[in-house]
Amino acid sequence: MQQWNSRQRQTPGTILVVGTVGFDDIETPFGSVRGVLGGSASYFAAAASLYAPVRLVAVVGSDMPSDTLDFLRERGVDLRGLQVAEGKTFRWGGRYGYDLNSRDTLFTELGVYEGFRPVTHPEYAESEFVFLANIHPALQQEVLGQVRRPRLTMMDSMNLWIETARDALTDTMRRVDMVCLNDSEAREFAGTSSLLTAARRILALGPKVVLIKKGECGAVMVTDDEYFVAPAYPLEEARDPTGAGDSFAGGFLGYLAQHDGDITPDVLKRAVIHGSAVASFTVEEFSLDRLRRLTRAEVERRYWEFTRLTYFDDVVRD
């Protein structure tokens, strides 16, 4: 597969994320919360900022308290790209049962997001890494048109865009280096029950890497000549899976951004484990509560626990 060659630098590469920042109402068998911080850009930035500088582009309404994102500022997240518009902030409500891999959407209130156009700060055009979170694919393409020569671009999506904006979504896939979907999205987009076949069909569009998130079953990374499977971290109790996929993407891309050297297949595999490690913390508590307190040292310890869980010696049979 293609390697992403290193640019000589002593500090981590900058990451641009464009997505949503909003309020969530969440119900699970283990509790419920209302009006908590959510949104794809929030989760991604909280995760990726453990590794590298993050620049965030999103829109919030005038009802968003000014101190809501202070913890991201303290992490060094650049919020100059956060637009504040008159009106209500994007809000989403979801309910999970004991199977946390599936959920029911109770409501979606777009608020000021309905008129959102991603306009990046002039300095953001030089960002080395770009994550296009789960927004309309036409908006994702607008972002790609505002960055000059990113080292690596990665996109996420969802079933809604597969069903309502498939052509635009396909065009975006053709323009990025990596595509990140969950298993149901990959199957629906590719029209197959096989995740391997789904990944191959997406790779045929042009991306070099396909990441498939499988919830409590882990994640799969597929390239032209690699197929890597990572488990999910075994937890005694998971309370809220909201944002786990965006946290995974943040840990994955954050690790790549701080890596000093070429991005080889082995580096990509380590990035998958870092993404899985960060996501495993996210689900331990509601909203971003665990991510607010998470440290890089905790992630490193869990990374090595992953190594221990998956290591085995070759067995020679008589």
XYZ file of C-alpha atoms in Angstrom:
318
model
C 0.000 0.000 0.000
C 0.992 3.660 -0.347
C 3.046 5.160 2.473
C 2.521 8.733 3.590
C 6.047 10.139 3.616
C 7.200 12.152 6.588
C 7.606 15.898 6.422
C 10.554 16.956 8.532
C 9.168 18.375 11.767
C 9.808 18.192 15.482
C 6.226 18.779 16.648
C 2.952 16.927 15.935
C 1.083 17.835 12.780
C -2.015 20.001 13.075
C -5.443 18.410 12.657
C -8.481 20.183 11.211
C -11.884 18.775 12.178
C -15.179 19.937 10.724
C -18.350 18.578 12.284
C -21.055 19.285 14.831
C -21.015 20.708 18.338
C -24.353 20.382 20.070
C -26.488 19.230 22.950
C -27.519 15.614 23.511
C -30.355 13.983 25.423
C -29.357 10.374 26.059
C -31.196 7.450 27.643
C -29.637 4.078 28.441
C -30.557 1.329 30.907
C -27.838 2.785 33.134
C -29.156 6.328 33.392
C -30.124 9.366 31.382
C -28.826 12.881 30.785
C -30.308 15.966 29.156
C -28.682 18.900 27.453
C -25.131 17.566 27.718
C -22.331 18.440 25.325
C -22.256 16.278 22.222
C -21.516 16.410 18.524
C -18.972 14.704 16.310
C -16.440 17.548 16.405
C -16.589 17.713 20.208
C -15.765 14.037 20.677
C -13.114 14.002 17.967
C -11.360 17.114 19.280
C -11.380 15.855 22.863
C -9.723 12.618 21.734
C -7.290 13.930 19.122
C -6.072 16.787 21.340
C -4.443 14.202 23.597
C -1.939 13.728 20.774
C -1.709 16.811 18.569
C -2.962 20.383 18.022
C -6.568 20.458 16.806
C -8.415 23.155 14.873
C -12.204 22.939 15.103
C -14.797 24.232 12.653
C -18.482 24.034 13.594
C -21.438 26.263 14.468
C -23.306 26.726 17.750
C -26.269 28.850 18.693
C -26.491 31.807 21.021
C -27.876 29.444 23.679
C -24.518 27.669 24.089
C -22.907 28.830 27.375
C -19.563 30.484 26.671
C -17.679 28.222 29.079
C -18.981 24.932 27.631
C -15.857 24.297 25.580
C -13.328 25.665 28.073
C -11.891 22.187 28.626
C -11.071 21.989 24.909
C -9.374 25.379 25.045
C -7.329 24.133 27.979
C -6.287 21.181 25.803
C -5.030 23.634 23.216
C -7.875 23.192 20.724
C -8.056 26.178 18.364
C -11.684 27.361 18.357
C -11.324 30.333 16.029
C -13.287 28.329 13.475
C -16.283 27.922 15.804
C -19.110 30.092 14.499
C -21.719 31.480 16.902
C -25.043 32.221 15.217
C -28.239 33.684 16.594
C -30.609 30.835 17.364
C -30.597 27.374 18.908
C -27.708 24.936 18.951
C -27.995 21.578 17.166
C -29.677 19.061 19.482
C -30.051 15.287 19.256
C -31.839 12.730 21.391
C -31.211 8.986 21.463
C -32.241 5.913 23.430
C -30.189 2.721 23.852
C -31.269 -0.653 25.173
C -29.013 -3.277 26.687
C -27.543 -3.840 23.238
C -25.510 -0.641 23.033
C -24.651 -1.335 19.398
C -28.105 -0.147 18.335
C -30.131 2.909 19.236
C -33.325 4.764 18.455
C -33.108 8.410 17.476
C -35.807 10.240 19.408
C -35.409 13.624 17.734
C -32.998 15.783 15.760
C -33.253 19.568 15.945
C -30.874 21.183 13.470
C -31.148 24.718 14.834
C -28.411 26.991 13.481
C -26.712 24.015 11.861
C -29.379 24.096 9.145
C -27.691 27.129 7.569
C -24.119 26.103 8.377
C -21.407 26.702 5.823
C -17.925 25.643 6.932
C -15.584 28.598 6.580
C -12.098 27.850 7.812
C -9.762 30.391 9.397
C -6.998 31.408 6.929
C -4.343 29.575 8.956
C -6.386 26.372 8.835
C -5.649 26.014 5.121
C -2.194 24.717 6.041
C -3.489 21.913 8.294
C -1.604 18.672 7.694
C -4.398 16.299 8.693
C -8.104 16.759 7.965
C -11.042 14.914 9.500
C -14.403 15.416 7.831
C -16.838 14.321 10.506
C -20.394 13.216 9.898
C -21.830 16.187 7.994
C -23.443 16.468 4.563
C -20.944 15.296 1.918
C -21.387 18.544 -0.025
C -20.128 20.427 3.038
C -17.254 17.970 3.338
C -16.231 18.846 -0.205
C -16.398 22.560 0.622
C -13.833 21.950 3.345
C -11.541 20.030 0.993
C -11.613 23.048 -1.281
C -10.297 25.259 1.532
C -7.186 23.287 2.498
C -4.070 23.487 0.361
C -1.910 20.397 0.588
C -3.000 18.231 3.507
C -0.817 15.254 4.215
C -3.794 13.011 4.955
C -7.573 13.381 4.704
C -10.186 11.183 6.359
C -13.981 11.214 6.280
C -16.882 9.739 8.228
C -20.521 9.472 7.180
C -23.832 7.857 8.082
C -26.808 5.998 6.649
C -28.780 9.217 6.066
C -26.256 10.511 3.534
C -25.999 7.085 1.886
C -29.748 7.190 1.310
C -30.225 10.874 0.448
C -26.906 12.140 -0.968
C -25.210 9.081 -2.397
C -23.666 10.791 -5.431
C -22.115 13.568 -3.340
C -20.933 11.013 -0.791
C -19.284 8.930 -3.507
C -17.554 12.021 -4.871
C -16.193 12.827 -1.409
C -14.888 9.286 -1.011
C -12.987 9.682 -4.272
C -11.214 12.761 -2.891
C -10.010 11.483 0.492
C -7.265 9.137 1.655
C -9.295 7.289 4.283
C -12.952 6.407 4.795
C -14.319 5.574 8.248
C -17.776 3.963 8.546
C -19.525 1.642 10.930
C -20.393 -1.860 9.798
C -24.023 -1.166 8.873
C -23.030 1.919 6.870
C -20.327 0.045 4.978
C -22.716 -2.777 4.118
C -25.469 -0.410 2.992
C -23.180 1.743 0.864
C -21.571 -1.244 -0.866
C -24.735 -3.328 -1.119
C -23.247 -6.450 0.440
C -23.298 -8.375 3.702
C -19.532 -8.971 3.562
C -17.432 -6.311 5.273
C -14.376 -7.329 3.273
C -16.266 -6.953 0.006
C -17.691 -3.633 1.202
C -14.222 -2.350 2.008
C -12.868 -3.497 -1.363
C -15.647 -1.678 -3.202
C -14.915 1.532 -1.307
C -11.177 1.173 -1.943
C -11.944 0.882 -5.647
C -13.219 4.470 -5.548
C -9.780 5.763 -4.617
C -9.203 5.854 -0.837
C -6.118 4.016 0.396
C -7.566 2.910 3.748
C -11.036 1.874 4.905
C -11.789 1.714 8.627
C -14.902 -0.155 9.705
C -16.141 0.379 13.261
C -17.927 -2.595 14.821
C -18.853 -1.301 18.269
C -18.215 -3.830 21.014
C -16.725 -6.157 18.364
C -13.833 -3.791 17.647
C -12.656 -2.376 14.338
C -11.326 -3.528 10.972
C -8.764 -1.762 8.791
C -8.546 -2.711 5.125
C -6.059 -1.580 2.470
C -5.202 -3.040 -0.914
C -2.934 -5.628 0.714
C -3.702 -5.534 4.446
C -6.625 -6.761 6.558
C -6.214 -5.899 10.229
C -8.731 -6.744 12.939
C -8.627 -5.111 16.368
C -10.839 -6.163 19.277
C -12.750 -3.803 21.504
C -11.432 -3.441 25.030
C -13.413 -5.657 27.435
C -15.253 -3.491 29.966
C -17.204 -4.605 33.004
C -19.638 -1.757 32.405
C -20.292 0.496 29.430
C -22.747 3.306 30.120
C -23.036 5.411 26.971
C -21.620 4.589 23.513
C -22.473 8.007 22.062
C -19.411 9.518 20.427
C -17.333 6.351 20.605
C -16.841 6.312 16.833
C -15.681 9.921 16.736
C -13.394 9.265 19.707
C -11.954 6.295 17.824
C -11.274 8.523 14.829
C -9.694 11.125 17.106
C -7.343 8.641 18.716
C -6.498 7.097 15.354
C -5.753 10.326 13.507
C -4.198 11.932 16.578
C -1.665 9.125 16.809
C -0.792 9.517 13.127
C -0.395 13.285 13.532
C 2.073 12.934 16.395
C 4.016 10.130 14.722
C 7.456 11.276 13.597
C 8.144 9.260 10.474
C 6.499 7.641 7.480
C 2.987 6.288 7.963
C 3.546 2.617 7.224
C 1.120 -0.309 7.585
C 2.523 -1.051 11.053
C 2.004 2.568 12.106
C -1.592 2.388 10.885
C -2.171 -0.747 12.944
C -0.869 0.965 16.067
C -3.136 3.914 15.307
C -6.152 1.590 15.201
C -5.307 0.334 18.686
C -4.894 3.886 19.970
C -8.289 4.761 18.528
C -9.831 1.705 20.161
C -8.193 2.550 23.478
C -9.551 6.105 23.527
C -13.030 4.948 22.493
C -13.064 2.410 25.323
C -12.770 5.261 27.826
C -15.532 7.277 26.164
C -18.206 4.642 26.780
C -17.407 4.391 30.495
C -19.431 7.532 31.282
C -22.087 9.743 29.708
C -21.305 12.463 27.203
C -17.675 13.639 27.254
C -17.339 13.261 31.024
C -14.599 10.629 30.845
C -12.787 12.303 27.963
C -12.567 15.544 29.955
C -10.403 13.806 32.556
C -8.583 11.395 30.281
C -4.800 11.637 30.122
C -2.354 10.369 27.558
C -0.736 8.216 30.245
C -4.043 6.393 30.784
C -4.354 5.797 27.050
C -0.824 4.402 26.895
C -1.547 1.967 29.719
C -4.663 0.736 27.988
C -2.772 0.459 24.698
C -0.372 -1.984 26.317
C -3.290 -3.858 27.854
C -4.593 -4.318 24.307
C -1.196 -5.731 23.381
C -1.337 -8.191 26.245
C -4.891 -9.238 25.381
C -4.098 -10.008 21.747
C -0.581 -11.441 21.935
C 0.069 -15.142 21.477
C 3.140 -17.223 20.639
C 3.270 -19.311 17.517
C 2.331 -22.863 18.369
C 4.234 -25.686 16.680
C 2.162 -28.842 16.506
C 3.578 -32.335 16.244
